[in-house]
PDB file of C-alpha atoms in Angstrom:
ATOM      1  CA  GLU A 176       0.000   0.000   0.000  1.00 65.00           C
ATOM      2  CA  ASN A 177       2.908   2.353   0.746  1.00 71.00           C
ATOM      3  CA  SER A 178       4.363   1.733  -2.712  1.00 72.00           C
ATOM      4  CA  ASN A 179       0.952   2.397  -4.286  1.00 73.00           C
ATOM      5  CA  ARG A 180       0.645   5.650  -2.360  1.00 73.00           C
ATOM      6  CA  ARG A 181       4.127   6.622  -3.552  1.00 74.00           C
ATOM      7  CA  ALA A 182       3.054   5.812  -7.113  1.00 73.00           C
ATOM      8  CA  LEU A 183      -0.015   8.047  -6.711  1.00 78.00           C
ATOM      9  CA  ASP A 184       2.145  10.834  -5.278  1.00 72.00           C
ATOM     10  CA  ALA A 185       4.596  10.401  -8.163  1.00 72.00           C
ATOM     11  CA  ALA A 186       1.735  10.621 -10.671  1.00 75.00           C
ATOM     12  CA  ILE A 187       0.474  13.817  -9.068  1.00 75.00           C
ATOM     13  CA  ASN A 188       3.991  15.256  -8.972  1.00 70.00           C
ATOM     14  CA  GLY A 189       4.424  14.355 -12.642  1.00 70.00           C
ATOM     15  CA  LEU A 190       1.240  16.236 -13.460  1.00 71.00           C
ATOM     16  CA  LYS A 191       2.503  19.219 -11.495  1.00 70.00           C
ATOM     17  CA  LEU A 192       5.724  19.181 -13.497  1.00 68.00           C
ATOM     18  CA  GLN A 193       3.828  19.053 -16.801  1.00 68.00           C
ATOM     19  CA  ILE A 194       1.787  22.035 -15.744  1.00 67.00           C
ATOM     20  CA  LYS A 195       4.845  24.003 -14.652  1.00 64.00           C
ATOM     21  CA  ASN A 196       6.378  23.444 -18.077  1.00 63.00           C
ATOM     22  CA  ASN A 197       3.358  25.036 -19.796  1.00 61.00           C
ATOM     23  CA  GLU A 198       2.481  28.693 -19.870  1.00 52.00           C
ATOM     24  CA  ALA A 199       2.569  29.805 -16.217  1.00 50.00           C
ATOM     25  CA  GLU A 200      -0.326  32.264 -16.339  1.00 48.00           C
ATOM     26  CA  LYS A 201      -2.637  29.980 -18.328  1.00 54.00           C
ATOM     27  CA  ASN A 202      -2.047  26.988 -16.057  1.00 49.00           C
ATOM     28  CA  SER A 203      -1.696  28.585 -12.623  1.00 47.00           C
ATOM     29  CA  SER A 204      -5.181  27.537 -11.535  1.00 53.00           C
ATOM     30  CA  LYS A 205      -4.487  23.934 -12.617  1.00 53.00           C
ATOM     31  CA  LEU A 206      -1.324  23.894 -10.525  1.00 50.00           C
ATOM     32  CA  GLU A 207      -3.168  25.234  -7.487  1.00 52.00           C
ATOM     33  CA  GLU A 208      -5.855  22.562  -7.739  1.00 56.00           C
ATOM     34  CA  LEU A 209      -3.213  19.817  -7.916  1.00 55.00           C
ATOM     35  CA  SER A 210      -1.144  21.159  -5.037  1.00 57.00           C
ATOM     36  CA  GLU A 211      -3.686  20.186  -2.389  1.00 60.00           C
ATOM     37  CA  PRO A 212      -3.202  16.787  -0.725  1.00 56.00           C
ATOM     38  CA  LEU A 213      -5.826  14.357  -2.001  1.00 73.00           C
ATOM     39  CA  ASN A 214      -7.345  11.215  -0.609  1.00 88.00           C
ATOM     40  CA  ASN A 215      -8.239   8.491  -3.121  1.00 90.00           C
ATOM     41  CA  ASP A 216     -11.864   9.584  -3.547  1.00 91.00           C
ATOM     42  CA  GLU A 217     -10.854  13.209  -4.107  1.00 92.00           C
ATOM     43  CA  ALA A 218      -8.213  12.128  -6.622  1.00 92.00           C
ATOM     44  CA  PHE A 219     -10.835   9.983  -8.414  1.00 92.00           C
ATOM     45  CA  HIS A 220     -13.184  12.940  -8.698  1.00 93.00           C
ATOM     46  CA  ARG A 221     -10.317  15.179  -9.849  1.00 93.00           C
ATOM     47  CA  ALA A 222      -9.564  12.630 -12.587  1.00 93.00           C
ATOM     48  CA  ASN A 223     -13.234  12.667 -13.654  1.00 93.00           C
ATOM     49  CA  VAL A 224     -13.104  16.459 -14.028  1.00 93.00           C
ATOM     50  CA  LEU A 225      -9.827  16.267 -15.959  1.00 93.00           C
ATOM     51  CA  PHE A 226     -11.307  13.654 -18.296  1.00 94.00           C
ATOM     52  CA  GLN A 227     -14.416  15.763 -18.938  1.00 94.00           C
ATOM     53  CA  LYS A 228     -12.163  18.725 -19.754  1.00 93.00           C
ATOM     54  CA  GLU A 229     -10.432  16.589 -22.414  1.00 92.00           C
ATOM     55  CA  ARG A 230      -7.288  16.293 -20.272  1.00 93.00           C
ATOM     56  CA  LYS A 231      -7.437  12.545 -20.733  1.00 94.00           C
ATOM     57  CA  LYS A 232      -3.750  11.753 -20.284  1.00 94.00           C
ATOM     58  CA  GLU A 233      -3.741  13.373 -16.844  1.00 94.00           C
ATOM     59  CA  ALA A 234      -7.008  11.672 -15.873  1.00 94.00           C
ATOM     60  CA  LEU A 235      -5.768   8.275 -17.029  1.00 94.00           C
ATOM     61  CA  THR A 236      -2.536   8.706 -15.068  1.00 94.00           C
ATOM     62  CA  LEU A 237      -4.525   9.324 -11.883  1.00 94.00           C
ATOM     63  CA  TRP A 238      -7.058   6.545 -12.524  1.00 95.00           C
ATOM     64  CA  LYS A 239      -4.323   4.021 -13.286  1.00 95.00           C
ATOM     65  CA  SER A 240      -2.408   4.918 -10.127  1.00 93.00           C
ATOM     66  CA  LEU A 241      -5.565   4.748  -8.016  1.00 94.00           C
ATOM     67  CA  ALA A 242      -6.556   1.443  -9.641  1.00 94.00           C
ATOM     68  CA  GLU A 243      -3.180   0.043  -8.631  1.00 94.00           C
ATOM     69  CA  ASP A 244      -4.063   1.203  -5.102  1.00 92.00           C
ATOM     70  CA  ASN A 245      -7.270  -0.879  -5.493  1.00 92.00           C
ATOM     71  CA  HIS A 246      -9.680   2.081  -5.722  1.00 94.00           C
ATOM     72  CA  GLN A 247     -12.638   0.315  -7.307  1.00 95.00           C
ATOM     73  CA  ASN A 248     -14.257   3.198  -9.174  1.00 96.00           C
ATOM     74  CA  SER A 249     -10.906   4.259 -10.599  1.00 95.00           C
ATOM     75  CA  LYS A 250     -10.273   0.679 -11.684  1.00 96.00           C
ATOM     76  CA  TYR A 251     -13.673   0.721 -13.437  1.00 96.00           C
ATOM     77  CA  ALA A 252     -12.967   4.060 -15.162  1.00 96.00           C
ATOM     78  CA  TYR A 253      -9.508   2.955 -16.282  1.00 96.00           C
ATOM     79  CA  ALA A 254     -10.786  -0.436 -17.498  1.00 96.00           C
ATOM     80  CA  SER A 255     -13.565   1.294 -19.453  1.00 96.00           C
ATOM     81  CA  CYS A 256     -11.000   3.457 -21.240  1.00 96.00           C
ATOM     82  CA  LEU A 257      -8.859   0.400 -21.989  1.00 97.00           C
ATOM     83  CA  ARG A 258     -11.897  -1.455 -23.354  1.00 96.00           C
ATOM     84  CA  GLU A 259     -12.811   1.389 -25.717  1.00 94.00           C
ATOM     85  CA  GLY A 260      -9.344   2.750 -26.462  1.00 95.00           C
ATOM     86  CA  ASN A 261     -10.518   6.105 -25.118  1.00 94.00           C
ATOM     87  CA  GLY A 262      -7.413   8.207 -24.475  1.00 93.00           C
ATOM     88  CA  VAL A 263      -5.233   5.107 -24.320  1.00 94.00           C
ATOM     89  CA  ARG A 264      -4.317   2.220 -26.642  1.00 95.00           C
ATOM     90  CA  LYS A 265      -7.164  -0.302 -26.707  1.00 96.00           C
ATOM     91  CA  ASP A 266      -6.336  -3.314 -24.517  1.00 96.00           C
ATOM     92  CA  THR A 267      -9.305  -5.637 -24.095  1.00 94.00           C
ATOM     93  CA  GLU A 268      -7.296  -8.277 -22.214  1.00 94.00           C
ATOM     94  CA  SER A 269      -6.314  -5.788 -19.495  1.00 95.00           C
ATOM     95  CA  ALA A 270      -9.870  -4.457 -19.402  1.00 96.00           C
ATOM     96  CA  LEU A 271     -11.227  -8.000 -18.932  1.00 94.00           C
ATOM     97  CA  LYS A 272      -8.750  -8.608 -16.104  1.00 95.00           C
ATOM     98  CA  LEU A 273      -9.717  -5.396 -14.297  1.00 96.00           C
ATOM     99  CA  PHE A 274     -13.459  -5.968 -14.768  1.00 94.00           C
ATOM    100  CA  SER A 275     -12.981  -9.521 -13.465  1.00 93.00           C
ATOM    101  CA  GLU A 276     -11.209  -8.182 -10.353  1.00 95.00           C
ATOM    102  CA  LEU A 277     -14.115  -5.786  -9.818  1.00 94.00           C
ATOM    103  CA  THR A 278     -16.604  -8.630 -10.219  1.00 93.00           C
ATOM    104  CA  ASP A 279     -14.750 -10.570  -7.512  1.00 93.00           C
ATOM    105  CA  VAL A 280     -15.468  -7.743  -5.034  1.00 93.00           C
ATOM    106  CA  ASN A 281     -19.122  -7.385  -6.139  1.00 92.00           C
ATOM    107  CA  HIS A 282     -18.703  -4.121  -8.058  1.00 93.00           C
ATOM    108  CA  ALA A 283     -21.962  -4.010 -10.041  1.00 92.00           C
ATOM    109  CA  GLY A 284     -20.617  -1.891 -12.894  1.00 93.00           C
ATOM    110  CA  GLY A 285     -17.569  -4.107 -13.253  1.00 94.00           C
ATOM    111  CA  ALA A 286     -19.696  -7.261 -13.328  1.00 92.00           C
ATOM    112  CA  TYR A 287     -22.025  -5.762 -15.928  1.00 91.00           C
ATOM    113  CA  ALA A 288     -19.117  -4.596 -18.105  1.00 93.00           C
ATOM    114  CA  LEU A 289     -17.506  -8.035 -17.863  1.00 91.00           C
ATOM    115  CA  ALA A 290     -20.773  -9.724 -18.807  1.00 88.00           C
ATOM    116  CA  LEU A 291     -21.111  -7.480 -21.861  1.00 89.00           C
ATOM    117  CA  MET A 292     -17.559  -8.241 -22.935  1.00 90.00           C
ATOM    118  CA  LEU A 293     -18.048 -11.993 -22.507  1.00 86.00           C
ATOM    119  CA  ARG A 294     -21.412 -12.288 -24.249  1.00 80.00           C
ATOM    120  CA  GLY A 295     -21.070 -14.272 -27.402  1.00 69.00           C
ATOM    121  CA  LYS A 296     -17.718 -15.661 -26.223  1.00 68.00           C
ATOM    122  CA  GLN A 297     -18.546 -17.283 -22.910  1.00 60.00           C
ATOM    123  CA  LYS A 298     -22.349 -17.299 -22.889  1.00 54.00           C
ATOM    124  CA  GLU A 299     -22.761 -19.298 -19.658  1.00 55.00           C
ATOM    125  CA  LYS A 300     -20.443 -17.055 -17.637  1.00 52.00           C
ATOM    126  CA  SER A 301     -21.973 -13.949 -19.202  1.00 46.00           C
ATOM    127  CA  PHE A 302     -25.486 -15.173 -18.321  1.00 50.00           C
ATOM    128  CA  GLN A 303     -24.456 -15.849 -14.696  1.00 57.00           C
ATOM    129  CA  LEU A 304     -23.023 -12.347 -14.377  1.00 52.00           C
ATOM    130  CA  PHE A 305     -26.265 -10.810 -15.624  1.00 49.00           C
ATOM    131  CA  LEU A 306     -28.185 -12.640 -12.877  1.00 52.00           C
TER     132      LEU A 306
END
């Protein structure tokens, strides 16, 4: 868990560095919002806002780091992007793995996404997940 927290801190610090390298005046508000210490839920919501503002690379960096720290909603968001290739190279195998991990901890969205991905391939498993 300590190493995951360090990875999250490193991701945030990396984002800070990217912002510092851009135009200072234009990005000063972005730097301020990233300078506050964040818990995992706050970081997840920050990533959602970044993604909606088309700052997908930054959002994906946060979601991936949080997913590695076992934050379920971040794992779902990251897996969804992997499944669709949204902001990241499409990787259905990794998406299936993450959705499967979410299913194991009874994450409804993860189970539903896994069932959709498996339908037509593994009908019995897909049917069980829909139940």
